[in-house]
Amino acid sequence: MTKVILESWREGLQKISLSKLQNEKLGMSLTDSKKNVDMLLDDHSIIFEIEDEIVAQEFLVEAKRLGVNCKILK
């Protein structure tokens, strides 16, 4: 199990793409994905526990590209 934390966001955050990423990579509903994005925008950290380490790495890289400050928790 790999933990990924979304700590904060940068200007230009691609909110819709971040919601879609959660839906596609993590299997979350679009409603829950949007709630996570809204929480991130309200300065809350989001932690995901992802079974597959490769999926976690792919999610991390893409989230960073979309404007999220995130990392893997060891």
PDB file of N, CA and C in Angstrom, residues 18-67:
ATOM      1  N   LEU A  18      -7.841  17.246 -12.597  1.00  0.00           N
ATOM      2  CA  LEU A  18      -7.499  16.554 -11.353  1.00  0.00           C
ATOM      3  C   LEU A  18      -8.655  15.652 -10.909  1.00  0.00           C
ATOM      4  N   SER A  19      -9.876  16.109 -11.073  1.00  0.00           N
ATOM      5  CA  SER A  19     -11.043  15.272 -10.751  1.00  0.00           C
ATOM      6  C   SER A  19     -11.074  14.045 -11.659  1.00  0.00           C
ATOM      7  N   LYS A  20     -10.829  14.245 -12.934  1.00  0.00           N
ATOM      8  CA  LYS A  20     -10.823  13.127 -13.892  1.00  0.00           C
ATOM      9  C   LYS A  20      -9.696  12.143 -13.585  1.00  0.00           C
ATOM     10  N   LEU A  21      -8.544  12.665 -13.183  1.00  0.00           N
ATOM     11  CA  LEU A  21      -7.411  11.798 -12.842  1.00  0.00           C
ATOM     12  C   LEU A  21      -7.770  10.868 -11.683  1.00  0.00           C
ATOM     13  N   GLN A  22      -8.406  11.417 -10.653  1.00  0.00           N
ATOM     14  CA  GLN A  22      -8.812  10.593  -9.513  1.00  0.00           C
ATOM     15  C   GLN A  22      -9.815   9.526  -9.952  1.00  0.00           C
ATOM     16  N   ASN A  23     -10.717   9.916 -10.833  1.00  0.00           N
ATOM     17  CA  ASN A  23     -11.726   8.992 -11.339  1.00  0.00           C
ATOM     18  C   ASN A  23     -11.075   7.862 -12.133  1.00  0.00           C
ATOM     19  N   GLU A  24     -10.175   8.222 -13.033  1.00  0.00           N
ATOM     20  CA  GLU A  24      -9.573   7.231 -13.926  1.00  0.00           C
ATOM     21  C   GLU A  24      -8.537   6.339 -13.230  1.00  0.00           C
ATOM     22  N   LYS A  25      -7.638   6.932 -12.453  1.00  0.00           N
ATOM     23  CA  LYS A  25      -6.543   6.166 -11.842  1.00  0.00           C
ATOM     24  C   LYS A  25      -6.950   5.471 -10.545  1.00  0.00           C
ATOM     25  N   LEU A  26      -7.846   6.122  -9.775  1.00  0.00           N
ATOM     26  CA  LEU A  26      -8.178   5.595  -8.449  1.00  0.00           C
ATOM     27  C   LEU A  26      -9.578   5.006  -8.371  1.00  0.00           C
ATOM     28  N   GLY A  27     -10.348   5.148  -9.439  1.00  0.00           N
ATOM     29  CA  GLY A  27     -11.691   4.572  -9.463  1.00  0.00           C
ATOM     30  C   GLY A  27     -12.695   5.311  -8.592  1.00  0.00           C
ATOM     31  N   MET A  28     -12.410   6.558  -8.282  1.00  0.00           N
ATOM     32  CA  MET A  28     -13.322   7.338  -7.443  1.00  0.00           C
ATOM     33  C   MET A  28     -14.460   7.887  -8.291  1.00  0.00           C
ATOM     34  N   SER A  29     -15.598   8.123  -7.654  1.00  0.00           N
ATOM     35  CA  SER A  29     -16.700   8.766  -8.365  1.00  0.00           C
ATOM     36  C   SER A  29     -16.308  10.216  -8.641  1.00  0.00           C
ATOM     37  N   LEU A  30     -16.916  10.799  -9.667  1.00  0.00           N
ATOM     38  CA  LEU A  30     -16.617  12.192  -9.986  1.00  0.00           C
ATOM     39  C   LEU A  30     -17.061  13.114  -8.860  1.00  0.00           C
ATOM     40  N   THR A  31     -18.129  12.744  -8.161  1.00  0.00           N
ATOM     41  CA  THR A  31     -18.600  13.542  -7.024  1.00  0.00           C
ATOM     42  C   THR A  31     -17.549  13.581  -5.925  1.00  0.00           C
ATOM     43  N   ASP A  32     -17.020  12.407  -5.554  1.00  0.00           N
ATOM     44  CA  ASP A  32     -15.989  12.353  -4.516  1.00  0.00           C
ATOM     45  C   ASP A  32     -14.701  13.032  -4.977  1.00  0.00           C
ATOM     46  N   SER A  33     -14.374  12.870  -6.247  1.00  0.00           N
ATOM     47  CA  SER A  33     -13.176  13.505  -6.784  1.00  0.00           C
ATOM     48  C   SER A  33     -13.285  15.020  -6.686  1.00  0.00           C
ATOM     49  N   LYS A  34     -14.449  15.559  -7.031  1.00  0.00           N
ATOM     50  CA  LYS A  34     -14.657  17.008  -6.960  1.00  0.00           C
ATOM     51  C   LYS A  34     -14.581  17.489  -5.511  1.00  0.00           C
ATOM     52  N   LYS A  35     -15.133  16.699  -4.580  1.00  0.00           N
ATOM     53  CA  LYS A  35     -15.049  17.072  -3.160  1.00  0.00           C
ATOM     54  C   LYS A  35     -13.595  17.162  -2.716  1.00  0.00           C
ATOM     55  N   ASN A  36     -12.767  16.223  -3.162  1.00  0.00           N
ATOM     56  CA  ASN A  36     -11.347  16.254  -2.819  1.00  0.00           C
ATOM     57  C   ASN A  36     -10.668  17.512  -3.370  1.00  0.00           C
ATOM     58  N   VAL A  37     -10.989  17.858  -4.604  1.00  0.00           N
ATOM     59  CA  VAL A  37     -10.412  19.061  -5.211  1.00  0.00           C
ATOM     60  C   VAL A  37     -10.846  20.296  -4.420  1.00  0.00           C
ATOM     61  N   ASP A  38     -12.124  20.354  -4.064  1.00  0.00           N
ATOM     62  CA  ASP A  38     -12.628  21.490  -3.281  1.00  0.00           C
ATOM     63  C   ASP A  38     -11.933  21.576  -1.925  1.00  0.00           C
ATOM     64  N   MET A  39     -11.709  20.419  -1.281  1.00  0.00           N
ATOM     65  CA  MET A  39     -11.010  20.415   0.006  1.00  0.00           C
ATOM     66  C   MET A  39      -9.570  20.905  -0.159  1.00  0.00           C
ATOM     67  N   LEU A  40      -8.921  20.472  -1.231  1.00  0.00           N
ATOM     68  CA  LEU A  40      -7.553  20.912  -1.508  1.00  0.00           C
ATOM     69  C   LEU A  40      -7.515  22.431  -1.698  1.00  0.00           C
ATOM     70  N   LEU A  41      -8.488  22.972  -2.412  1.00  0.00           N
ATOM     71  CA  LEU A  41      -8.564  24.419  -2.635  1.00  0.00           C
ATOM     72  C   LEU A  41      -8.824  25.178  -1.338  1.00  0.00           C
ATOM     73  N   ASP A  42      -9.455  24.507  -0.357  1.00  0.00           N
ATOM     74  CA  ASP A  42      -9.712  25.104   0.956  1.00  0.00           C
ATOM     75  C   ASP A  42      -8.550  24.861   1.926  1.00  0.00           C
ATOM     76  N   ASP A  43      -7.380  24.492   1.381  1.00  0.00           N
ATOM     77  CA  ASP A  43      -6.149  24.292   2.160  1.00  0.00           C
ATOM     78  C   ASP A  43      -6.167  23.083   3.082  1.00  0.00           C
ATOM     79  N   HIS A  44      -6.862  22.031   2.675  1.00  0.00           N
ATOM     80  CA  HIS A  44      -6.827  20.759   3.395  1.00  0.00           C
ATOM     81  C   HIS A  44      -5.942  19.792   2.608  1.00  0.00           C
ATOM     82  N   SER A  45      -5.147  19.003   3.298  1.00  0.00           N
ATOM     83  CA  SER A  45      -4.362  17.958   2.649  1.00  0.00           C
ATOM     84  C   SER A  45      -5.252  16.741   2.419  1.00  0.00           C
ATOM     85  N   ILE A  46      -4.971  16.025   1.347  1.00  0.00           N
ATOM     86  CA  ILE A  46      -5.724  14.818   1.003  1.00  0.00           C
ATOM     87  C   ILE A  46      -4.724  13.664   0.952  1.00  0.00           C
ATOM     88  N   ILE A  47      -5.048  12.554   1.610  1.00  0.00           N
ATOM     89  CA  ILE A  47      -4.177  11.373   1.586  1.00  0.00           C
ATOM     90  C   ILE A  47      -4.923  10.227   0.909  1.00  0.00           C
ATOM     91  N   PHE A  48      -4.272   9.632  -0.070  1.00  0.00           N
ATOM     92  CA  PHE A  48      -4.811   8.457  -0.758  1.00  0.00           C
ATOM     93  C   PHE A  48      -3.950   7.257  -0.430  1.00  0.00           C
ATOM     94  N   GLU A  49      -4.582   6.125  -0.173  1.00  0.00           N
ATOM     95  CA  GLU A  49      -3.873   4.857  -0.033  1.00  0.00           C
ATOM     96  C   GLU A  49      -4.118   4.079  -1.311  1.00  0.00           C
ATOM     97  N   ILE A  50      -3.053   3.842  -2.060  1.00  0.00           N
ATOM     98  CA  ILE A  50      -3.161   3.219  -3.368  1.00  0.00           C
ATOM     99  C   ILE A  50      -2.475   1.868  -3.330  1.00  0.00           C
ATOM    100  N   GLU A  51      -3.216   0.835  -3.713  1.00  0.00           N
ATOM    101  CA  GLU A  51      -2.705  -0.544  -3.673  1.00  0.00           C
ATOM    102  C   GLU A  51      -1.452  -0.736  -4.523  1.00  0.00           C
ATOM    103  N   ASP A  52      -1.522  -0.329  -5.769  1.00  0.00           N
ATOM    104  CA  ASP A  52      -0.470  -0.581  -6.743  1.00  0.00           C
ATOM    105  C   ASP A  52       0.541   0.562  -6.732  1.00  0.00           C
ATOM    106  N   GLU A  53       1.796   0.258  -6.450  1.00  0.00           N
ATOM    107  CA  GLU A  53       2.831   1.289  -6.365  1.00  0.00           C
ATOM    108  C   GLU A  53       3.050   1.989  -7.704  1.00  0.00           C
ATOM    109  N   ILE A  54       2.917   1.253  -8.798  1.00  0.00           N
ATOM    110  CA  ILE A  54       3.082   1.854 -10.124  1.00  0.00           C
ATOM    111  C   ILE A  54       1.976   2.874 -10.389  1.00  0.00           C
ATOM    112  N   VAL A  55       0.753   2.522 -10.033  1.00  0.00           N
ATOM    113  CA  VAL A  55      -0.377   3.449 -10.188  1.00  0.00           C
ATOM    114  C   VAL A  55      -0.154   4.681  -9.313  1.00  0.00           C
ATOM    115  N   ALA A  56       0.359   4.475  -8.106  1.00  0.00           N
ATOM    116  CA  ALA A  56       0.635   5.599  -7.204  1.00  0.00           C
ATOM    117  C   ALA A  56       1.657   6.544  -7.818  1.00  0.00           C
ATOM    118  N   GLN A  57       2.703   6.004  -8.404  1.00  0.00           N
ATOM    119  CA  GLN A  57       3.741   6.828  -9.044  1.00  0.00           C
ATOM    120  C   GLN A  57       3.170   7.598 -10.233  1.00  0.00           C
ATOM    121  N   GLU A  58       2.359   6.910 -11.050  1.00  0.00           N
ATOM    122  CA  GLU A  58       1.738   7.558 -12.211  1.00  0.00           C
ATOM    123  C   GLU A  58       0.806   8.680 -11.761  1.00  0.00           C
ATOM    124  N   PHE A  59       0.030   8.416 -10.710  1.00  0.00           N
ATOM    125  CA  PHE A  59      -0.887   9.418 -10.179  1.00  0.00           C
ATOM    126  C   PHE A  59      -0.097  10.637  -9.688  1.00  0.00           C
ATOM    127  N   LEU A  60       0.984  10.393  -8.971  1.00  0.00           N
ATOM    128  CA  LEU A  60       1.811  11.465  -8.423  1.00  0.00           C
ATOM    129  C   LEU A  60       2.374  12.353  -9.535  1.00  0.00           C
ATOM    130  N   VAL A  61       2.933  11.750 -10.546  1.00  0.00           N
ATOM    131  CA  VAL A  61       3.528  12.503 -11.656  1.00  0.00           C
ATOM    132  C   VAL A  61       2.471  13.360 -12.347  1.00  0.00           C
ATOM    133  N   GLU A  62       1.318  12.770 -12.614  1.00  0.00           N
ATOM    134  CA  GLU A  62       0.259  13.496 -13.312  1.00  0.00           C
ATOM    135  C   GLU A  62      -0.325  14.606 -12.443  1.00  0.00           C
ATOM    136  N   ALA A  63      -0.514  14.341 -11.152  1.00  0.00           N
ATOM    137  CA  ALA A  63      -1.051  15.364 -10.245  1.00  0.00           C
ATOM    138  C   ALA A  63      -0.099  16.553 -10.166  1.00  0.00           C
ATOM    139  N   LYS A  64       1.186  16.287 -10.119  1.00  0.00           N
ATOM    140  CA  LYS A  64       2.171  17.383 -10.109  1.00  0.00           C
ATOM    141  C   LYS A  64       2.065  18.210 -11.380  1.00  0.00           C
ATOM    142  N   ARG A  65       1.906  17.530 -12.508  1.00  0.00           N
ATOM    143  CA  ARG A  65       1.787  18.223 -13.794  1.00  0.00           C
ATOM    144  C   ARG A  65       0.543  19.115 -13.836  1.00  0.00           C
ATOM    145  N   LEU A  66      -0.509  18.705 -13.117  1.00  0.00           N
ATOM    146  CA  LEU A  66      -1.769  19.450 -13.106  1.00  0.00           C
ATOM    147  C   LEU A  66      -1.769  20.613 -12.118  1.00  0.00           C
ATOM    148  N   GLY A  67      -0.702  20.734 -11.307  1.00  0.00           N
ATOM    149  CA  GLY A  67      -0.604  21.875 -10.403  1.00  0.00           C
ATOM    150  C   GLY A  67      -0.762  21.562  -8.930  1.00  0.00           C
TER     151      GLY A  67
END
